[in-house]
Amino acid sequence: MEYYIIDAFAEDIFGGNPAGVCVSEKELPAELMQKIASENNLPETAFLVKCGEKYCLRWFTPLFEIDLCGHATLAAAFVVMNFVEPDLNVVCFNTASGELSVSRSGGLYEMRFPERVPEKIEATSEIIEALGIVPNEVYSERDLFAVLESEKEVRSFVPNYKKLEKLNKWLGISVSAKGEKADFVSRFFCPELKSEDPVTGSAHCSLVPIWEEKLGKTVLEAEQLSERGGKLNCKHEDGFVIISGKAVLYLKGEIFLLK
């Protein structure tokens, strides 16, 4: 099976967020995909199978399957449009979150994702205790979103994964603030994996509506302040969040599933 590692939301290798992309001739059992993702031990491994004119796409962390992943979708589109069907400039994926399309313009890959407008909730004592900081505001969707006072606070935030694990109603924990150069900045933490995600495209399906309302802009420049870092060009329109970024090939090889 063809296998690629792509650094997504990056202009150079070792930047952005790495994703594995497996290109299979037929859909694999979920148990096998999970074993491969665990063996790869990357933030996400994407599994691609051609389905008519489209591709079926699934995403797995080393521990579980998730319903939406931005950087691995960008990586999958990069693989399709550069190695599998290089004449394509638009690719459509059938996923657990519906049909997703990615278009290529120059070196940018533009993903059209469904918006996930979060609900503003109370910053409870449990949330404050887990974060170790009093946020300005808190929002809830698939993930928990804490708005902090400044970019400096986002940069200096230190996660306590043992405490964050108690917020198990949400998949991930995001902290964000108005940016000094970008419109807004963020960081994203995965308590179950006890790690910080380098660049989280799917979280921006909720972050963009939050910051659109705050800044009065539908076109936003976002930056994720992880160690590897990443920049995302975002736009909110007609119920969709459009996220653009670059990607670069790190590895191309084969996975051998032989008995």
mmCIF file of C-alpha atoms in Angstrom:
data_model
loop_
_atom_site.group_PDB
_atom_site.id
_atom_site.type_symbol
_atom_site.label_atom_id
_atom_site.label_comp_id
_atom_site.label_asym_id
_atom_site.label_seq_id
_atom_site.Cartn_x
_atom_site.Cartn_y
_atom_site.Cartn_z
ATOM 1 C CA MET A 1 0.000 0.000 0.000
ATOM 2 C CA GLU A 2 1.375 3.414 -0.960
ATOM 3 C CA TYR A 3 2.179 5.568 2.049
ATOM 4 C CA TYR A 4 3.094 9.231 2.318
ATOM 5 C CA ILE A 5 3.941 11.616 5.133
ATOM 6 C CA ILE A 6 2.932 15.186 4.353
ATOM 7 C CA ASP A 7 3.686 18.276 6.433
ATOM 8 C CA ALA A 8 0.424 20.222 6.154
ATOM 9 C CA PHE A 9 0.014 23.968 6.675
ATOM 10 C CA ALA A 10 3.728 24.247 6.046
ATOM 11 C CA GLU A 11 6.028 25.732 3.407
ATOM 12 C CA ASP A 12 9.004 23.577 4.393
ATOM 13 C CA ILE A 13 9.476 20.141 5.926
ATOM 14 C CA PHE A 14 9.506 19.928 9.715
ATOM 15 C CA GLY A 15 6.880 22.675 9.867
ATOM 16 C CA GLY A 16 3.109 22.581 10.176
ATOM 17 C CA ASN A 17 1.399 19.328 11.143
ATOM 18 C CA PRO A 18 2.551 15.917 9.835
ATOM 19 C CA ALA A 19 -0.054 13.472 8.536
ATOM 20 C CA GLY A 20 0.268 9.989 7.172
ATOM 21 C CA VAL A 21 -1.714 9.215 4.021
ATOM 22 C CA CYS A 22 -2.420 5.602 3.047
ATOM 23 C CA VAL A 23 -3.723 4.981 -0.478
ATOM 24 C CA SER A 24 -5.529 1.658 -0.656
ATOM 25 C CA GLU A 25 -7.230 -0.184 -3.499
ATOM 26 C CA LYS A 26 -10.090 -1.217 -1.208
ATOM 27 C CA GLU A 27 -11.440 -0.151 2.165
ATOM 28 C CA LEU A 28 -9.600 -1.786 5.037
ATOM 29 C CA PRO A 29 -11.205 -3.050 8.254
ATOM 30 C CA ALA A 30 -11.387 -0.317 10.894
ATOM 31 C CA GLU A 31 -9.346 -2.470 13.288
ATOM 32 C CA LEU A 32 -6.523 -2.705 10.756
ATOM 33 C CA MET A 33 -6.605 1.034 10.001
ATOM 34 C CA GLN A 34 -6.349 1.710 13.725
ATOM 35 C CA LYS A 35 -3.335 -0.589 14.025
ATOM 36 C CA ILE A 36 -1.623 1.168 11.123
ATOM 37 C CA ALA A 37 -2.328 4.596 12.649
ATOM 38 C CA SER A 38 -0.944 3.400 15.989
ATOM 39 C CA GLU A 39 2.154 2.050 14.244
ATOM 40 C CA ASN A 40 2.633 5.322 12.359
ATOM 41 C CA ASN A 41 2.235 7.259 15.624
ATOM 42 C CA LEU A 42 1.511 10.561 13.883
ATOM 43 C CA PRO A 43 -1.166 13.032 14.981
ATOM 44 C CA GLU A 44 -3.392 11.643 12.201
ATOM 45 C CA THR A 45 -3.260 8.977 9.525
ATOM 46 C CA ALA A 46 -5.658 9.404 6.597
ATOM 47 C CA PHE A 47 -6.950 6.434 4.621
ATOM 48 C CA LEU A 48 -7.952 6.987 0.983
ATOM 49 C CA VAL A 49 -9.962 4.716 -1.304
ATOM 50 C CA LYS A 50 -11.286 5.709 -4.747
ATOM 51 C CA CYS A 51 -15.118 5.683 -4.761
ATOM 52 C CA GLY A 52 -16.306 6.411 -8.306
ATOM 53 C CA GLU A 53 -15.298 9.984 -9.135
ATOM 54 C CA LYS A 54 -14.655 10.749 -5.465
ATOM 55 C CA TYR A 55 -12.540 9.356 -2.659
ATOM 56 C CA CYS A 56 -13.633 7.850 0.623
ATOM 57 C CA LEU A 57 -11.574 9.381 3.424
ATOM 58 C CA ARG A 58 -11.208 8.388 7.074
ATOM 59 C CA TRP A 59 -8.945 9.777 9.791
ATOM 60 C CA PHE A 60 -7.348 7.947 12.730
ATOM 61 C CA THR A 61 -5.223 9.175 15.630
ATOM 62 C CA PRO A 62 -2.915 6.607 17.281
ATOM 63 C CA LEU A 63 -5.817 5.822 19.653
ATOM 64 C CA PHE A 64 -9.132 6.352 17.855
ATOM 65 C CA GLU A 65 -10.997 7.426 14.716
ATOM 66 C CA ILE A 66 -12.242 11.023 14.543
ATOM 67 C CA ASP A 67 -15.033 12.674 12.572
ATOM 68 C CA LEU A 68 -13.121 15.570 10.990
ATOM 69 C CA CYS A 69 -9.465 16.471 10.500
ATOM 70 C CA GLY A 70 -8.233 19.505 8.616
ATOM 71 C CA HIS A 71 -4.519 18.909 8.216
ATOM 72 C CA ALA A 72 -4.928 15.261 7.177
ATOM 73 C CA THR A 73 -7.553 16.307 4.611
ATOM 74 C CA LEU A 74 -5.111 18.835 3.183
ATOM 75 C CA ALA A 75 -2.452 16.101 3.159
ATOM 76 C CA ALA A 76 -4.792 13.655 1.412
ATOM 77 C CA ALA A 77 -5.683 16.232 -1.244
ATOM 78 C CA PHE A 78 -1.985 16.987 -1.759
ATOM 79 C CA VAL A 79 -1.299 13.281 -2.354
ATOM 80 C CA VAL A 80 -4.209 12.859 -4.775
ATOM 81 C CA MET A 81 -3.399 15.973 -6.814
ATOM 82 C CA ASN A 82 0.357 15.430 -6.925
ATOM 83 C CA PHE A 83 0.793 11.642 -7.088
ATOM 84 C CA VAL A 84 -2.460 9.741 -7.678
ATOM 85 C CA GLU A 85 -4.264 11.977 -10.214
ATOM 86 C CA PRO A 86 -1.913 14.891 -10.928
ATOM 87 C CA ASP A 87 -4.237 16.377 -13.566
ATOM 88 C CA LEU A 88 -6.881 17.132 -10.928
ATOM 89 C CA ASN A 89 -7.234 20.584 -9.398
ATOM 90 C CA VAL A 90 -10.331 19.725 -7.356
ATOM 91 C CA VAL A 91 -10.924 16.582 -5.323
ATOM 92 C CA CYS A 92 -14.057 15.554 -3.401
ATOM 93 C CA PHE A 93 -14.023 13.306 -0.352
ATOM 94 C CA ASN A 94 -16.850 11.297 1.215
ATOM 95 C CA THR A 95 -16.321 11.465 4.971
ATOM 96 C CA ALA A 96 -18.031 11.089 8.340
ATOM 97 C CA SER A 97 -18.645 14.861 8.172
ATOM 98 C CA GLY A 98 -20.266 14.734 4.734
ATOM 99 C CA GLU A 99 -18.751 15.627 1.387
ATOM 100 C CA LEU A 100 -15.630 17.781 1.596
ATOM 101 C CA SER A 101 -13.986 19.420 -1.392
ATOM 102 C CA VAL A 102 -10.433 20.695 -1.790
ATOM 103 C CA SER A 103 -9.256 22.846 -4.682
ATOM 104 C CA ARG A 104 -5.724 23.750 -5.728
ATOM 105 C CA SER A 105 -4.600 27.179 -6.824
ATOM 106 C CA GLY A 106 -0.861 27.512 -7.267
ATOM 107 C CA GLY A 107 0.704 26.174 -4.084
ATOM 108 C CA LEU A 108 -2.406 26.732 -1.958
ATOM 109 C CA TYR A 109 -4.970 24.059 -1.147
ATOM 110 C CA GLU A 110 -8.411 25.418 -0.252
ATOM 111 C CA MET A 111 -10.647 23.197 1.897
ATOM 112 C CA ARG A 112 -14.383 23.779 2.192
ATOM 113 C CA PHE A 113 -15.507 22.538 5.606
ATOM 114 C CA PRO A 114 -18.906 22.742 7.340
ATOM 115 C CA GLU A 115 -19.097 25.458 9.983
ATOM 116 C CA ARG A 116 -19.330 24.323 13.596
ATOM 117 C CA VAL A 117 -20.634 27.394 15.398
ATOM 118 C CA PRO A 118 -19.936 26.898 19.105
ATOM 119 C CA GLU A 119 -22.212 27.816 21.994
ATOM 120 C CA LYS A 120 -21.002 30.298 24.566
ATOM 121 C CA ILE A 121 -21.076 28.654 28.005
ATOM 122 C CA GLU A 122 -20.204 29.539 31.571
ATOM 123 C CA ALA A 123 -16.603 29.247 32.690
ATOM 124 C CA THR A 124 -17.342 26.823 35.507
ATOM 125 C CA SER A 125 -15.024 26.180 38.427
ATOM 126 C CA GLU A 126 -14.255 22.780 36.868
ATOM 127 C CA ILE A 127 -13.138 24.402 33.598
ATOM 128 C CA ILE A 128 -11.088 27.072 35.385
ATOM 129 C CA GLU A 129 -9.421 24.444 37.592
ATOM 130 C CA ALA A 130 -8.550 22.268 34.590
ATOM 131 C CA LEU A 131 -7.182 25.172 32.551
ATOM 132 C CA GLY A 132 -5.301 26.707 35.472
ATOM 133 C CA ILE A 133 -6.275 30.149 34.188
ATOM 134 C CA VAL A 134 -9.439 32.275 34.166
ATOM 135 C CA PRO A 135 -10.508 32.713 30.532
ATOM 136 C CA ASN A 136 -12.344 35.761 29.226
ATOM 137 C CA GLU A 137 -14.942 33.524 27.558
ATOM 138 C CA VAL A 138 -15.605 29.840 26.977
ATOM 139 C CA TYR A 139 -17.336 28.172 24.015
ATOM 140 C CA SER A 140 -18.451 24.594 23.462
ATOM 141 C CA GLU A 141 -18.739 22.446 20.335
ATOM 142 C CA ARG A 142 -16.870 19.206 19.556
ATOM 143 C CA ASP A 143 -13.967 20.887 21.385
ATOM 144 C CA LEU A 144 -13.786 23.348 24.259
ATOM 145 C CA PHE A 145 -12.642 26.856 23.273
ATOM 146 C CA ALA A 146 -11.202 29.253 25.851
ATOM 147 C CA VAL A 147 -10.650 32.867 24.804
ATOM 148 C CA LEU A 148 -7.729 34.445 26.663
ATOM 149 C CA GLU A 149 -6.696 38.054 27.155
ATOM 150 C CA SER A 150 -3.702 38.203 24.814
ATOM 151 C CA GLU A 151 -1.374 36.373 22.454
ATOM 152 C CA LYS A 152 1.183 36.410 25.253
ATOM 153 C CA GLU A 153 -1.173 34.401 27.463
ATOM 154 C CA VAL A 154 -1.734 31.877 24.680
ATOM 155 C CA ARG A 155 2.006 31.488 24.136
ATOM 156 C CA SER A 156 2.737 31.047 27.846
ATOM 157 C CA PHE A 157 -0.160 28.662 28.568
ATOM 158 C CA VAL A 158 1.097 25.431 30.169
ATOM 159 C CA PRO A 159 -1.311 22.484 29.913
ATOM 160 C CA ASN A 160 -1.822 20.110 32.803
ATOM 161 C CA TYR A 161 -2.991 17.012 30.936
ATOM 162 C CA LYS A 162 -4.052 15.193 34.087
ATOM 163 C CA LYS A 163 -6.470 18.029 34.840
ATOM 164 C CA LEU A 164 -7.507 18.566 31.213
ATOM 165 C CA GLU A 165 -8.482 14.882 30.988
ATOM 166 C CA LYS A 166 -11.321 15.645 33.403
ATOM 167 C CA LEU A 167 -12.937 17.787 30.692
ATOM 168 C CA ASN A 168 -13.877 14.573 28.873
ATOM 169 C CA LYS A 169 -17.075 16.011 27.412
ATOM 170 C CA TRP A 170 -14.891 17.524 24.677
ATOM 171 C CA LEU A 171 -12.421 15.954 22.246
ATOM 172 C CA GLY A 172 -9.807 18.712 22.467
ATOM 173 C CA ILE A 173 -9.074 21.937 24.318
ATOM 174 C CA SER A 174 -8.264 25.127 22.409
ATOM 175 C CA VAL A 175 -6.984 28.420 23.793
ATOM 176 C CA SER A 176 -7.031 31.494 21.566
ATOM 177 C CA ALA A 177 -6.699 35.276 21.586
ATOM 178 C CA LYS A 178 -6.528 38.255 19.261
ATOM 179 C CA GLY A 179 -3.218 38.115 17.436
ATOM 180 C CA GLU A 180 -0.435 40.670 17.304
ATOM 181 C CA LYS A 181 0.207 40.060 13.587
ATOM 182 C CA ALA A 182 -2.430 37.486 12.620
ATOM 183 C CA ASP A 183 -6.118 38.228 13.245
ATOM 184 C CA PHE A 184 -6.179 35.552 15.922
ATOM 185 C CA VAL A 185 -3.853 32.929 17.357
ATOM 186 C CA SER A 186 -4.528 29.601 19.013
ATOM 187 C CA ARG A 187 -3.109 26.425 20.483
ATOM 188 C CA PHE A 188 -4.821 23.030 20.640
ATOM 189 C CA PHE A 189 -4.353 20.245 23.173
ATOM 190 C CA CYS A 190 -5.388 16.581 23.030
ATOM 191 C CA PRO A 191 -5.811 15.382 26.639
ATOM 192 C CA GLU A 192 -6.240 11.693 25.734
ATOM 193 C CA LEU A 193 -3.019 11.759 23.705
ATOM 194 C CA LYS A 194 -1.303 14.004 26.271
ATOM 195 C CA SER A 195 0.026 16.166 23.475
ATOM 196 C CA GLU A 196 -0.288 19.505 21.737
ATOM 197 C CA ASP A 197 -1.472 19.336 18.140
ATOM 198 C CA PRO A 198 0.823 21.350 15.839
ATOM 199 C CA VAL A 199 -1.900 22.756 13.528
ATOM 200 C CA THR A 200 -5.594 21.892 13.869
ATOM 201 C CA GLY A 201 -7.662 22.707 10.799
ATOM 202 C CA SER A 202 -10.923 21.252 12.143
ATOM 203 C CA ALA A 203 -10.826 23.475 15.249
ATOM 204 C CA HIS A 204 -10.978 26.495 12.950
ATOM 205 C CA CYS A 205 -14.490 25.465 11.898
ATOM 206 C CA SER A 206 -15.433 26.851 15.322
ATOM 207 C CA LEU A 207 -12.639 29.371 15.918
ATOM 208 C CA VAL A 208 -13.450 31.297 12.735
ATOM 209 C CA PRO A 209 -17.117 31.969 13.717
ATOM 210 C CA ILE A 210 -15.945 33.089 17.171
ATOM 211 C CA TRP A 211 -13.398 35.550 15.816
ATOM 212 C CA GLU A 212 -15.566 36.689 12.918
ATOM 213 C CA GLU A 213 -18.099 37.921 15.476
ATOM 214 C CA LYS A 214 -15.434 39.565 17.612
ATOM 215 C CA LEU A 215 -13.504 41.262 14.810
ATOM 216 C CA GLY A 216 -16.319 41.894 12.325
ATOM 217 C CA LYS A 217 -14.395 40.183 9.507
ATOM 218 C CA THR A 218 -15.314 37.180 7.369
ATOM 219 C CA VAL A 219 -11.786 36.786 5.972
ATOM 220 C CA LEU A 220 -9.287 35.995 8.718
ATOM 221 C CA GLU A 221 -5.620 35.151 8.989
ATOM 222 C CA ALA A 222 -4.964 32.603 11.723
ATOM 223 C CA GLU A 223 -1.771 31.317 13.280
ATOM 224 C CA GLN A 224 -1.353 28.278 15.512
ATOM 225 C CA LEU A 225 1.426 28.848 18.012
ATOM 226 C CA SER A 226 2.744 25.329 18.483
ATOM 227 C CA GLU A 227 6.459 24.544 18.402
ATOM 228 C CA ARG A 228 6.212 23.657 14.689
ATOM 229 C CA GLY A 229 3.668 26.406 14.025
ATOM 230 C CA GLY A 230 1.323 26.926 11.132
ATOM 231 C CA LYS A 231 -0.584 29.614 9.245
ATOM 232 C CA LEU A 232 -4.125 29.290 7.933
ATOM 233 C CA ASN A 233 -6.036 31.590 5.617
ATOM 234 C CA CYS A 234 -9.707 31.383 6.600
ATOM 235 C CA LYS A 235 -13.024 32.604 5.226
ATOM 236 C CA HIS A 236 -16.573 32.151 6.533
ATOM 237 C CA GLU A 237 -19.387 32.068 3.993
ATOM 238 C CA ASP A 238 -22.753 30.362 3.428
ATOM 239 C CA GLY A 239 -22.443 27.946 6.325
ATOM 240 C CA PHE A 240 -18.912 26.875 5.433
ATOM 241 C CA VAL A 241 -15.457 27.676 6.747
ATOM 242 C CA ILE A 242 -12.927 27.780 3.921
ATOM 243 C CA ILE A 243 -9.392 27.053 5.073
ATOM 244 C CA SER A 244 -6.350 27.425 2.826
ATOM 245 C CA GLY A 245 -2.786 26.337 3.365
ATOM 246 C CA LYS A 246 0.315 24.848 1.811
ATOM 247 C CA ALA A 247 1.789 21.377 2.153
ATOM 248 C CA VAL A 248 5.079 19.642 1.442
ATOM 249 C CA LEU A 249 6.107 16.013 0.924
ATOM 250 C CA TYR A 250 8.365 14.524 3.596
ATOM 251 C CA LEU A 251 8.247 10.795 2.792
ATOM 252 C CA LYS A 252 6.966 8.440 0.123
ATOM 253 C CA GLY A 253 7.069 4.686 0.623
ATOM 254 C CA GLU A 254 5.129 1.465 0.970
ATOM 255 C CA ILE A 255 3.424 -0.345 3.820
ATOM 256 C CA PHE A 256 3.625 -4.145 3.646
ATOM 257 C CA LEU A 257 0.658 -5.988 5.083
ATOM 258 C CA LEU A 258 1.961 -9.493 4.452
ATOM 259 C CA LYS A 259 1.406 -12.626 6.492
#
